[in-house]
Amino acid sequence: MDTASQVLDVGDYGSEFEYDSEAEKKRRKREDLAKPETHTKVKLPEKNTVTEEYSKEVNRHERFHLLTLDAFSRHKKIINDYLLYYGGSRKEFGRDVSKDRTDYDVLRDNHKFLWDDDDDDNLQNSWEKRLAKKYYDKLFKEYCIGDLSRYKENKIALRWRTEVEVVSGKGQFTCGEKRCLCQDQLRSWEVNFSYVEQNQKRNALVKIRLCPECSQKLNYRHRKREIKKRKSENQLESENKKWKNEFLSEGETTTAEASSTEKTKEESEVSETSKSATCTTDEETSIWSKATPVVEEKPR
């Protein structure tokens, strides 16, 4: 008991942080004078508005993603998404290719073997004709390339040469038949080519160079006119000189032959005259050497 009383009598334990102090009381009074904070309840949005906002955000994100793709990748993504959600097969999305047209189809429908000035006026109306005319201007129209596979039916096919064929010499330094590769004894022929174009019959005078074998096929039914190379002035002059020299040499030989024949004639005449003279002298001597015959008269 004595130790407990001693501890209690040690002294008073005070603290400056007590809540019941005067400073704390004054602070509380000031806070009480301020307006109390009102916590209002936030109303949640409706489900429709949430779905609309979410769909807008998703569409915005998808649109940004699609814009970064090229056309073919975008098409594949859309088709794959459709098949993913709705099912089906890819054959249902096959494109109808029956009406597709390539540049070759356009050229085949609008190409012409020869273009006139009247055809140039109609080029502005269609791009197909402009494409065909542009291809026609790139062709080389000096010699033709031919197909003689049906020559026995009197049917041949001709077309103009391309740039690659001109560079390789096809149709000029090699045979103009599209399958023949002969380069020897080529001959140029002029052909009156008759053909049907856009339901109209037309004619064109063209040239083609062929080997002897292909030339026989070309002239199987009708003989075509052969084109021979014209001689230059130098060649003509050299030929004229040769002809003159030959003519002069022939003239000299003829004169020499004529003089020799004249000499032989003269010699033959002299020999004949000498022979005749010897014959006459022999006859005369024989006459004078003989005696005169005596004629006896018979009595009557």
Coordinates of C-alpha atoms in Angstrom, one line a residue:
M1 CA 0.0 0.0 0.0
D2 CA 2.8 2.4 0.7
T3 CA 4.4 1.8 -2.7
A4 CA 1.1 2.5 -4.5
S5 CA 0.5 5.7 -2.6
Q6 CA 4.0 6.8 -3.5
V7 CA 3.4 6.3 -7.2
L8 CA 0.2 8.2 -7.1
D9 CA 1.7 11.0 -5.4
V10 CA 4.4 11.5 -8.0
G11 CA 2.7 14.4 -9.7
D12 CA 0.2 15.6 -12.4
Y13 CA 0.8 14.3 -16.0
G14 CA -0.5 17.0 -18.4
S15 CA -0.6 17.1 -22.3
E16 CA -0.7 19.9 -24.7
F17 CA -2.7 17.8 -27.3
E18 CA -5.8 17.3 -25.3
Y19 CA -9.0 17.7 -27.3
D20 CA -10.7 19.5 -24.6
S21 CA -8.3 22.5 -24.8
E22 CA -9.5 25.9 -25.5
A23 CA -7.8 26.1 -29.0
E24 CA -9.6 23.0 -30.0
K25 CA -12.9 24.3 -28.8
K26 CA -12.5 27.5 -30.8
R27 CA -11.6 25.6 -34.0
R28 CA -14.6 23.5 -33.7
K29 CA -16.7 26.6 -33.3
R30 CA -15.4 28.1 -36.6
E31 CA -16.1 24.8 -38.4
D32 CA -19.5 24.7 -37.1
L33 CA -20.2 28.1 -38.6
A34 CA -19.3 26.8 -42.2
K35 CA -22.0 25.3 -44.4
P36 CA -22.1 21.6 -44.0
E37 CA -21.2 19.5 -47.1
T38 CA -24.2 17.9 -48.8
H39 CA -23.5 14.5 -50.4
T40 CA -26.0 14.0 -53.2
K41 CA -26.6 10.6 -54.7
V42 CA -25.4 10.2 -58.4
K43 CA -28.1 8.7 -60.6
L44 CA -26.8 5.9 -62.9
P45 CA -27.4 6.3 -66.7
E46 CA -29.9 4.2 -68.5
K47 CA -28.9 1.0 -70.2
N48 CA -29.8 2.3 -73.7
T49 CA -27.5 5.3 -73.4
V50 CA -24.6 3.1 -72.1
T51 CA -25.0 0.8 -75.1
E52 CA -25.2 3.7 -77.6
E53 CA -22.0 5.3 -76.2
Y54 CA -20.2 2.0 -76.2
S55 CA -21.2 1.3 -79.8
K56 CA -20.0 4.8 -80.8
E57 CA -16.6 4.2 -79.2
V58 CA -16.3 0.8 -80.8
N59 CA -17.3 2.1 -84.3
R60 CA -14.8 4.9 -83.9
H61 CA -12.0 2.4 -83.1
E62 CA -13.1 0.1 -86.0
R63 CA -13.2 3.0 -88.5
F64 CA -9.7 4.1 -87.5
H65 CA -8.4 0.5 -88.0
L66 CA -10.1 0.1 -91.4
L67 CA -8.7 3.4 -92.7
T68 CA -5.2 2.1 -92.1
L69 CA -5.8 -1.0 -94.4
D70 CA -5.7 -1.1 -98.1
A71 CA -8.8 -2.0 -100.2
F72 CA -8.1 -5.7 -100.5
S73 CA -7.2 -6.2 -96.9
R74 CA -10.3 -4.2 -95.9
H75 CA -12.5 -6.4 -98.1
K76 CA -11.0 -9.6 -96.6
K77 CA -11.6 -8.4 -93.0
I78 CA -15.2 -7.5 -93.7
I79 CA -15.9 -10.9 -95.3
N80 CA -14.2 -12.8 -92.5
D81 CA -16.2 -10.9 -89.9
Y82 CA -19.4 -11.7 -91.8
L83 CA -18.6 -15.4 -92.0
L84 CA -17.6 -15.3 -88.3
Y85 CA -20.9 -13.9 -87.1
Y86 CA -23.4 -15.3 -89.7
G87 CA -21.7 -18.4 -91.0
G88 CA -21.7 -19.7 -94.5
S89 CA -19.1 -20.6 -97.2
R90 CA -16.8 -18.4 -99.3
K91 CA -18.3 -19.7 -102.5
E92 CA -21.3 -17.6 -101.9
F93 CA -19.1 -14.5 -102.2
G94 CA -17.5 -15.5 -105.5
R95 CA -17.5 -12.6 -108.0
D96 CA -19.2 -13.0 -111.3
V97 CA -16.4 -12.9 -113.9
S98 CA -18.5 -13.5 -117.0
K99 CA -18.6 -9.8 -117.8
D100 CA -15.0 -9.0 -117.0
R101 CA -12.9 -7.6 -119.9
T102 CA -9.2 -7.3 -120.1
D103 CA -7.1 -5.0 -122.3
Y104 CA -6.7 -7.9 -124.8
D105 CA -10.5 -8.2 -125.1
V106 CA -10.8 -4.5 -125.7
L107 CA -8.1 -4.6 -128.4
R108 CA -9.7 -7.6 -130.1
D109 CA -13.0 -5.9 -130.3
N110 CA -11.8 -2.5 -131.5
H111 CA -8.6 -3.3 -133.5
K112 CA -8.4 -2.4 -137.2
F113 CA -5.8 -3.5 -139.8
L114 CA -5.8 0.1 -141.2
W115 CA -7.0 3.2 -139.6
D116 CA -8.5 6.1 -141.7
D117 CA -8.7 9.8 -141.0
D118 CA -12.4 9.4 -140.5
D119 CA -11.8 7.0 -137.6
D120 CA -9.7 9.6 -135.8
D121 CA -12.7 11.9 -135.3
N122 CA -14.6 9.2 -133.3
L123 CA -11.7 8.6 -130.8
Q124 CA -13.1 11.1 -128.3
N125 CA -16.3 9.2 -127.8
S126 CA -14.9 6.0 -126.4
W127 CA -11.7 5.0 -124.5
E128 CA -11.7 1.6 -126.1
K129 CA -11.0 3.1 -129.6
R130 CA -8.3 5.3 -128.1
L131 CA -6.6 2.3 -126.6
A132 CA -6.8 0.4 -130.0
K133 CA -5.4 3.4 -131.9
K134 CA -2.6 3.8 -129.4
Y135 CA -1.6 0.1 -130.0
Y136 CA -1.9 0.5 -133.7
D137 CA 0.5 3.5 -133.7
K138 CA 3.2 1.3 -132.0
L139 CA 3.2 -1.3 -134.9
F140 CA 5.6 -1.2 -137.8
K141 CA 3.9 -1.4 -141.2
E142 CA 6.7 -2.1 -143.7
Y143 CA 6.4 -5.9 -143.9
C144 CA 3.8 -8.3 -142.6
I145 CA 3.9 -11.5 -140.6
G146 CA 1.7 -14.2 -142.1
D147 CA 0.2 -17.5 -141.1
L148 CA 0.1 -20.0 -144.1
S149 CA -1.2 -23.0 -142.3
R150 CA -4.4 -23.0 -144.3
Y151 CA -2.9 -22.1 -147.7
K152 CA -4.7 -25.0 -149.5
E153 CA -8.1 -23.4 -148.6
N154 CA -6.8 -20.1 -150.1
K155 CA -6.9 -18.5 -146.6
I156 CA -3.9 -16.7 -145.1
A157 CA -3.7 -14.4 -142.0
L158 CA -1.5 -11.3 -142.0
R159 CA -0.6 -8.8 -139.3
W160 CA 1.9 -6.0 -138.7
R161 CA 5.2 -6.5 -136.9
T162 CA 5.9 -5.5 -133.3
E163 CA 9.0 -3.7 -132.0
V164 CA 10.5 -7.0 -130.7
E165 CA 10.1 -8.6 -134.1
V166 CA 11.7 -5.6 -135.9
V167 CA 14.7 -5.7 -133.6
S168 CA 15.1 -9.5 -134.1
G169 CA 14.7 -9.2 -137.9
K170 CA 11.6 -11.3 -138.1
G171 CA 9.8 -10.7 -141.3
Q172 CA 12.7 -8.9 -143.1
F173 CA 15.9 -10.8 -142.6
T174 CA 14.1 -14.1 -141.7
C175 CA 11.0 -15.6 -143.3
G176 CA 7.8 -13.8 -142.7
E177 CA 5.8 -16.9 -141.9
K178 CA 5.3 -17.0 -138.1
R179 CA 6.7 -20.6 -137.7
C180 CA 9.5 -20.5 -140.3
L181 CA 13.0 -19.5 -139.3
C182 CA 14.7 -19.7 -142.7
Q183 CA 17.1 -16.8 -143.6
D184 CA 18.3 -17.9 -147.1
Q185 CA 16.9 -16.9 -150.6
L186 CA 14.2 -14.6 -149.2
R187 CA 11.9 -13.0 -151.8
S188 CA 9.5 -10.1 -151.4
W189 CA 5.9 -10.5 -152.5
E190 CA 3.1 -7.9 -153.0
V191 CA -0.2 -9.3 -151.8
N192 CA -3.7 -7.8 -152.3
F193 CA -5.0 -8.8 -148.9
S194 CA -8.8 -9.0 -148.6
Y195 CA -10.3 -9.3 -145.2
V196 CA -13.6 -8.8 -143.3
E197 CA -13.5 -6.2 -140.5
Q198 CA -16.6 -5.3 -138.5
N199 CA -18.8 -7.0 -141.1
Q200 CA -17.3 -5.0 -143.9
K201 CA -15.1 -6.4 -146.7
R202 CA -11.9 -4.5 -147.3
N203 CA -8.7 -4.7 -149.3
A204 CA -5.1 -3.7 -148.5
L205 CA -1.9 -3.9 -150.6
V206 CA 0.9 -5.2 -148.3
K207 CA 4.4 -6.7 -148.6
I208 CA 5.7 -9.9 -147.1
R209 CA 9.1 -11.6 -147.4
L210 CA 9.2 -15.4 -147.6
C211 CA 11.5 -18.3 -148.2
P212 CA 11.1 -20.4 -151.4
E213 CA 9.0 -23.1 -149.6
C214 CA 6.7 -20.5 -148.1
S215 CA 6.5 -18.6 -151.4
Q216 CA 5.1 -21.8 -153.0
K217 CA 2.4 -21.9 -150.3
L218 CA 1.6 -18.2 -150.9
N219 CA 1.3 -18.8 -154.7
Y220 CA -0.6 -22.1 -154.3
R221 CA -3.8 -20.8 -156.0
H222 CA -2.8 -17.5 -157.6
R223 CA 0.5 -16.1 -158.6
K224 CA 1.4 -12.9 -156.7
R225 CA 3.6 -10.1 -158.0
E226 CA 7.2 -10.3 -156.9
I227 CA 8.9 -7.1 -155.8
K228 CA 12.5 -6.9 -157.1
K229 CA 15.0 -4.5 -155.7
R230 CA 15.6 -1.4 -157.8
K231 CA 19.2 -0.9 -158.9
S232 CA 21.0 2.2 -157.9
E233 CA 22.5 4.7 -160.3
N234 CA 26.0 3.4 -159.7
Q235 CA 25.0 -0.1 -160.5
L236 CA 23.2 1.1 -163.6
E237 CA 26.3 3.0 -164.8
S238 CA 28.6 0.0 -164.1
E239 CA 26.2 -2.3 -166.1
N240 CA 26.2 0.2 -169.0
K241 CA 29.9 0.3 -169.0
K242 CA 30.1 -3.5 -169.1
W243 CA 27.6 -3.6 -171.9
K244 CA 29.5 -1.1 -173.9
N245 CA 32.8 -2.9 -173.4
E246 CA 31.1 -6.2 -174.4
F247 CA 29.6 -4.6 -177.4
L248 CA 32.9 -3.1 -178.5
S249 CA 34.7 -6.4 -178.0
E250 CA 32.1 -8.2 -180.0
G251 CA 32.4 -5.5 -182.8
E252 CA 36.1 -6.0 -183.0
T253 CA 35.8 -9.8 -183.2
T254 CA 33.1 -9.5 -185.9
T255 CA 35.4 -7.1 -188.0
A256 CA 38.3 -9.5 -187.6
E257 CA 36.2 -12.4 -188.6
A258 CA 34.8 -10.4 -191.6
S259 CA 38.4 -9.5 -192.7
S260 CA 39.5 -13.1 -192.4
T261 CA 36.6 -14.3 -194.4
E262 CA 37.3 -11.7 -197.1
K263 CA 40.9 -12.9 -197.3
T264 CA 39.9 -16.5 -197.6
K265 CA 37.4 -15.6 -200.3
E266 CA 40.1 -13.7 -202.3
E267 CA 42.5 -16.5 -201.9
S268 CA 39.9 -19.0 -203.1
E269 CA 39.1 -16.8 -206.1
V270 CA 42.8 -16.5 -207.0
S271 CA 43.3 -20.2 -206.8
E272 CA 40.2 -20.8 -209.0
T273 CA 41.4 -18.3 -211.7
S274 CA 44.9 -19.9 -211.7
K275 CA 43.3 -23.4 -212.1
S276 CA 41.1 -22.2 -215.0
A277 CA 44.1 -20.6 -216.7
T278 CA 46.1 -23.8 -216.5
C279 CA 43.2 -25.7 -217.8
T280 CA 42.9 -23.4 -220.9
T281 CA 46.6 -23.5 -221.6
D282 CA 46.6 -27.3 -221.5
E283 CA 43.7 -27.5 -223.8
E284 CA 45.3 -25.1 -226.3
T285 CA 48.6 -27.0 -226.3
S286 CA 46.7 -30.2 -226.8
I287 CA 44.8 -28.8 -229.8
W288 CA 47.9 -27.4 -231.5
S289 CA 50.0 -30.5 -230.9
K290 CA 47.5 -32.9 -232.7
A291 CA 47.4 -33.2 -236.5
T292 CA 44.4 -32.0 -238.5
P293 CA 42.0 -34.8 -239.3
V294 CA 41.5 -35.6 -243.0
V295 CA 37.9 -35.8 -244.1
E296 CA 37.3 -38.4 -246.9
E297 CA 34.5 -37.8 -249.3
K298 CA 32.5 -40.8 -250.3
P299 CA 31.1 -41.1 -253.8
R300 CA 27.3 -40.9 -254.2

